[in-house]
Amino acid sequence: MQITVVGGGSWGTAFSCLLRDRGHRVTLACRDAHQVRAIEETGRNPRYLTTANLRGVDAAVIDDAPYDVDVIVLAVPSRAFADVAASLPGTAPVLSLTKGLDPATGQRLSTRVTGRPVAVLSGPNMAEELAEGLPSAAVIASEDRALADELQHAINSIVFRVYVNEDLVGVELCAAAKNVIALAAGGVDGLGLGDNAKASVITRGLVEMARLGEAFGAQPETFSGLAGMGDLIVTCFSGYGRNRRAGDLIARGHSADEAAAEIGQVVEGLTTAPVLRDLSHRAGVELPITEGVCSVLAGEDLQGLLGRLMGRRPTEE
């Protein structure tokens, strides 16, 4: 297949390598000409995953990239997703790798793609490990089953096992919510509260994710699968997890902006948390961990929040 990957960050870089290794002709579309020249001259991305070998991947500035292709892969931040999707020429199907919600509307990102088929890929997929050729698995969700099956066949390999999941709503909500729970898990790390506390936050966070999904008609089994539990676990425990690292730094006294600056890449949970909270309010769903994360981002002391959460009235699980 001929595929254009829009977004020259870590995930776009790693996914381009994965597609190239499957034998596809890949163009990595980046924001600026310097990044493109460096990839063409050195076979390396000068900014992200700098050790990943991009030989065999074409590079182009976004405006000059080919879009009369078999698939366009979007690996851009959630805040830019709608504008990028709206500006795409042609009618090629879109595969979204972005994990978040549209900050302007609170909508799932796939709903911001119009006039063309769309699918979403999600799962426990740390870009750094994929770039090293380490094994992983993912799900592809779409309302167009033929597209999902075609993409599964095109991407699945001995190191990247791909499943099809028909629950597009659940997969997208998992992808957004797990980053917010990872901020809380990182806060547990930063405060040194131990593994029991972290496991408790992750488990109750999964309950929040499933509760929200149920309100929007998602399938319960999605939340115990790769897009739910799988992605949540790796995001909360991996040393590469940006959201976990941001939560850790914030718990140690950094502001959200300082944490994001130190990490040097997009931390989607910081954008998603208030959007997810507002979505839950509209749906009448209680998300105490998400509410707590938003309170801390707004300036509440993390120790005070911990006491408030632990002091809530005991209920049935």
XYZ file of C-alpha atoms in Angstrom:
317
model
C 0.000 0.000 0.000
C 0.995 3.631 -0.395
C 0.545 5.343 2.966
C 1.116 8.878 4.233
C 1.696 9.284 7.969
C 0.895 12.836 9.100
C 2.806 13.772 12.239
C 6.556 13.571 12.719
C 6.508 12.922 16.476
C 7.517 9.734 18.261
C 4.376 7.765 17.407
C 4.321 8.834 13.768
C 8.012 7.969 13.453
C 7.666 4.526 15.038
C 4.539 3.699 13.046
C 6.236 4.721 9.807
C 9.004 2.236 10.558
C 6.466 -0.461 11.331
C 4.631 0.129 8.038
C 7.872 0.201 6.047
C 8.894 -3.106 7.570
C 5.582 -4.560 6.366
C 6.605 -3.650 2.810
C 4.462 -0.536 2.305
C 5.600 2.660 0.605
C 5.497 5.250 3.373
C 5.779 9.034 3.450
C 6.237 10.718 6.829
C 4.685 14.201 6.645
C 6.310 16.659 9.067
C 5.662 20.243 10.046
C 8.879 21.881 8.860
C 11.467 21.551 6.127
C 14.418 21.168 8.531
C 12.975 17.991 9.956
C 12.306 16.669 6.444
C 15.859 17.422 5.250
C 17.381 15.729 8.289
C 15.327 12.568 7.697
C 16.262 12.516 4.021
C 19.975 13.101 4.694
C 20.542 10.996 7.813
C 17.653 8.519 7.984
C 16.936 9.828 11.470
C 14.290 12.076 12.960
C 16.263 14.942 14.539
C 13.641 15.601 17.238
C 11.875 12.388 18.235
C 13.026 8.773 18.485
C 16.361 9.945 17.175
C 17.807 6.420 17.121
C 15.021 4.966 14.949
C 16.195 4.025 11.450
C 13.962 5.761 8.901
C 15.846 4.587 5.809
C 13.286 3.588 3.214
C 10.694 6.063 4.525
C 10.119 9.155 2.381
C 9.736 12.497 4.130
C 7.818 15.597 3.090
C 6.467 18.818 4.516
C 2.781 18.315 5.336
C 1.579 20.628 2.568
C 3.674 18.791 -0.047
C 3.013 15.198 1.034
C 1.075 12.834 -1.244
C -2.564 12.348 -0.279
C -3.783 10.381 -3.301
C -2.814 7.256 -1.382
C -4.390 4.091 -0.030
C -4.458 5.276 3.607
C -3.678 8.477 5.502
C -2.490 7.891 9.058
C -3.003 10.770 11.498
C -0.527 10.901 14.390
C -1.041 14.491 15.500
C -1.974 16.006 18.899
C -5.675 16.034 19.758
C -5.734 19.829 19.756
C -4.652 19.854 16.083
C -6.588 16.796 14.912
C -9.803 18.452 13.678
C -7.989 21.132 11.671
C -5.598 18.630 10.106
C -8.413 16.226 9.255
C -10.466 19.015 7.676
C -7.541 20.154 5.529
C -6.766 16.759 4.003
C -7.294 16.693 0.232
C -8.811 13.718 -1.572
C -10.964 10.963 -0.139
C -8.455 8.386 1.106
C -9.489 6.597 4.312
C -7.996 7.795 7.584
C -6.440 5.699 10.330
C -6.211 7.714 13.555
C -3.448 7.042 16.087
C -4.340 10.053 18.255
C -5.532 9.333 21.794
C -7.744 12.064 23.162
C -10.918 14.066 22.623
C -11.485 17.196 20.593
C -10.733 20.004 23.091
C -13.107 22.426 21.360
C -16.196 20.214 21.304
C -15.539 17.224 23.561
C -16.313 14.925 20.635
C -14.534 11.711 19.809
C -11.852 12.441 17.239
C -13.195 10.047 14.606
C -16.328 12.184 14.396
C -14.161 15.077 13.220
C -13.270 13.171 10.048
C -15.908 13.735 7.382
C -16.338 12.663 3.788
C -14.118 9.604 4.045
C -13.965 6.292 5.944
C -12.165 6.374 9.284
C -10.640 3.810 11.624
C -8.846 4.083 14.971
C -5.850 2.113 16.227
C -5.206 1.795 19.949
C -3.547 -0.450 22.504
C -0.427 -0.766 24.688
C 1.916 0.727 22.117
C 4.869 2.666 23.490
C 6.568 4.174 20.449
C 10.056 3.696 21.857
C 9.601 -0.064 22.172
C 7.984 -0.414 18.753
C 10.916 1.435 17.197
C 13.226 -1.159 18.764
C 11.238 -3.980 17.173
C 9.825 -5.245 20.471
C 6.493 -7.109 20.252
C 3.128 -5.503 20.953
C -0.556 -5.817 20.070
C -3.305 -3.379 19.149
C -6.917 -3.132 18.052
C -8.387 -1.388 15.026
C -11.933 -0.114 15.383
C -14.163 1.256 12.649
C -17.796 1.443 11.659
C -16.547 0.241 8.256
C -15.721 -3.420 8.897
C -14.184 -3.863 5.437
C -11.741 -1.022 6.157
C -10.832 -2.476 9.557
C -10.181 -5.891 8.011
C -8.071 -4.370 5.225
C -5.962 -2.395 7.698
C -5.565 -5.408 9.963
C -4.175 -7.401 7.063
C -1.889 -4.543 6.022
C -0.427 -3.877 9.480
C -0.428 -7.202 11.344
C 3.018 -8.787 11.664
C 5.048 -11.151 13.803
C 5.970 -8.243 16.120
C 2.725 -6.250 15.947
C -0.399 -8.352 16.351
C -3.579 -6.543 15.310
C -7.127 -7.401 16.327
C -10.372 -5.919 14.985
C -12.826 -4.401 17.462
C -16.217 -3.142 16.265
C -16.659 -0.909 19.335
C -15.381 2.391 17.965
C -16.938 4.408 20.810
C -15.349 2.276 23.518
C -11.914 2.199 21.911
C -11.806 5.979 21.558
C -13.050 6.656 25.086
C -10.484 4.220 26.497
C -7.717 5.950 24.564
C -8.708 9.327 25.967
C -9.476 8.372 29.568
C -6.417 6.201 30.221
C -4.119 9.221 29.894
C -5.984 11.021 32.675
C -5.761 7.999 34.979
C -2.041 7.788 34.177
C -1.593 11.338 35.474
C -3.103 10.174 38.778
C -0.913 7.055 38.823
C 2.132 9.223 38.261
C 1.036 11.374 41.174
C 1.079 8.267 43.377
C 4.652 7.626 42.223
C 5.691 11.201 42.892
C 4.326 11.093 46.429
C 5.929 7.712 47.103
C 2.642 6.120 48.161
C 3.563 2.611 47.064
C 2.320 -0.120 44.763
C -0.881 -0.825 46.701
C -2.039 2.745 46.218
C -1.045 2.759 42.567
C -2.843 -0.508 41.843
C -5.922 0.879 43.583
C -5.883 4.044 41.472
C -5.455 2.058 38.264
C -8.246 -0.368 39.129
C -10.710 2.323 40.145
C -9.625 4.291 37.101
C -10.609 1.376 34.901
C -14.010 1.418 36.615
C -14.346 5.109 35.719
C -13.454 4.387 32.103
C -16.024 1.608 31.862
C -18.684 3.716 33.598
C -18.243 6.502 31.088
C -18.220 4.054 28.204
C -21.458 2.473 29.365
C -23.140 5.878 29.331
C -22.242 6.268 25.659
C -23.153 2.749 24.561
C -19.690 1.180 24.527
C -19.236 -2.554 24.930
C -18.060 -3.616 28.426
C -15.499 -6.115 27.104
C -13.598 -3.317 25.355
C -12.482 -2.002 28.732
C -10.901 -5.317 29.731
C -9.145 -5.586 26.359
C -6.088 -4.068 24.725
C -7.578 -0.590 24.262
C -8.731 -0.505 27.889
C -6.808 -2.484 30.466
C -3.838 -3.108 28.178
C -3.189 0.514 27.311
C -3.981 1.677 30.848
C -1.425 -0.676 32.397
C 1.448 0.289 30.127
C 0.652 4.001 30.335
C 0.619 3.911 34.125
C 3.776 1.818 34.576
C 6.110 2.432 31.640
C 9.091 4.690 32.099
C 8.287 6.021 28.638
C 4.737 7.047 29.637
C 4.514 10.815 29.262
C 1.326 11.136 31.310
C 2.689 9.043 34.174
C 5.885 11.115 34.127
C 3.899 14.350 34.113
C 1.852 13.219 37.120
C 5.062 12.276 38.929
C 6.617 15.688 38.240
C 3.482 17.570 39.299
C 3.376 15.619 42.564
C 6.987 16.664 43.165
C 6.100 20.338 42.863
C 6.228 21.154 39.154
C 3.394 22.996 37.483
C 1.639 21.306 34.586
C 3.418 23.606 32.128
C 6.793 22.892 33.723
C 6.156 19.147 33.593
C 5.204 19.291 29.915
C 8.262 21.413 29.140
C 10.604 18.982 30.897
C 9.100 16.015 29.037
C 9.412 17.921 25.779
C 6.519 16.215 24.013
C 2.734 16.459 24.016
C 1.153 15.173 27.241
C -2.359 14.385 26.062
C -3.804 13.852 29.549
C -3.252 17.507 30.412
C -5.476 18.516 27.496
C -7.973 15.692 27.903
C -8.661 15.875 31.652
C -10.985 18.925 31.670
C -12.633 17.808 28.420
C -13.322 14.379 29.896
C -14.659 15.912 33.113
C -17.048 18.149 31.194
C -18.179 15.207 29.075
C -18.935 13.207 32.216
C -20.968 16.100 33.627
C -23.093 16.228 30.485
C -23.631 12.474 30.695
C -24.346 12.507 34.437
C -21.467 10.112 35.179
C -19.333 10.352 38.320
C -15.560 10.249 37.691
C -13.885 11.068 41.034
C -10.296 10.393 39.913
C -10.733 12.518 36.809
C -12.303 15.267 38.935
C -9.338 15.035 41.279
C -6.819 15.330 38.463
C -8.594 18.447 37.218
C -8.564 19.923 40.721
C -4.814 19.410 41.011
C -4.238 20.936 37.575
C -6.272 23.912 38.794
C -4.003 24.302 41.830
C -5.397 22.075 44.607
C -2.822 20.496 46.911
C -2.335 16.840 46.020
C -2.145 15.713 49.643
C -5.451 17.410 50.367
C -7.015 15.741 47.357
C -5.739 12.362 48.527
C -7.381 12.822 51.910
C -10.630 13.847 50.274
C -10.684 10.833 47.943
C -9.774 8.355 50.666
C -12.335 9.921 53.010
C -15.295 9.427 50.672
C -18.160 7.375 52.079
C -17.457 3.634 51.653
C -19.716 1.917 49.108
C -20.081 -1.395 47.340
C -17.471 -2.109 44.691
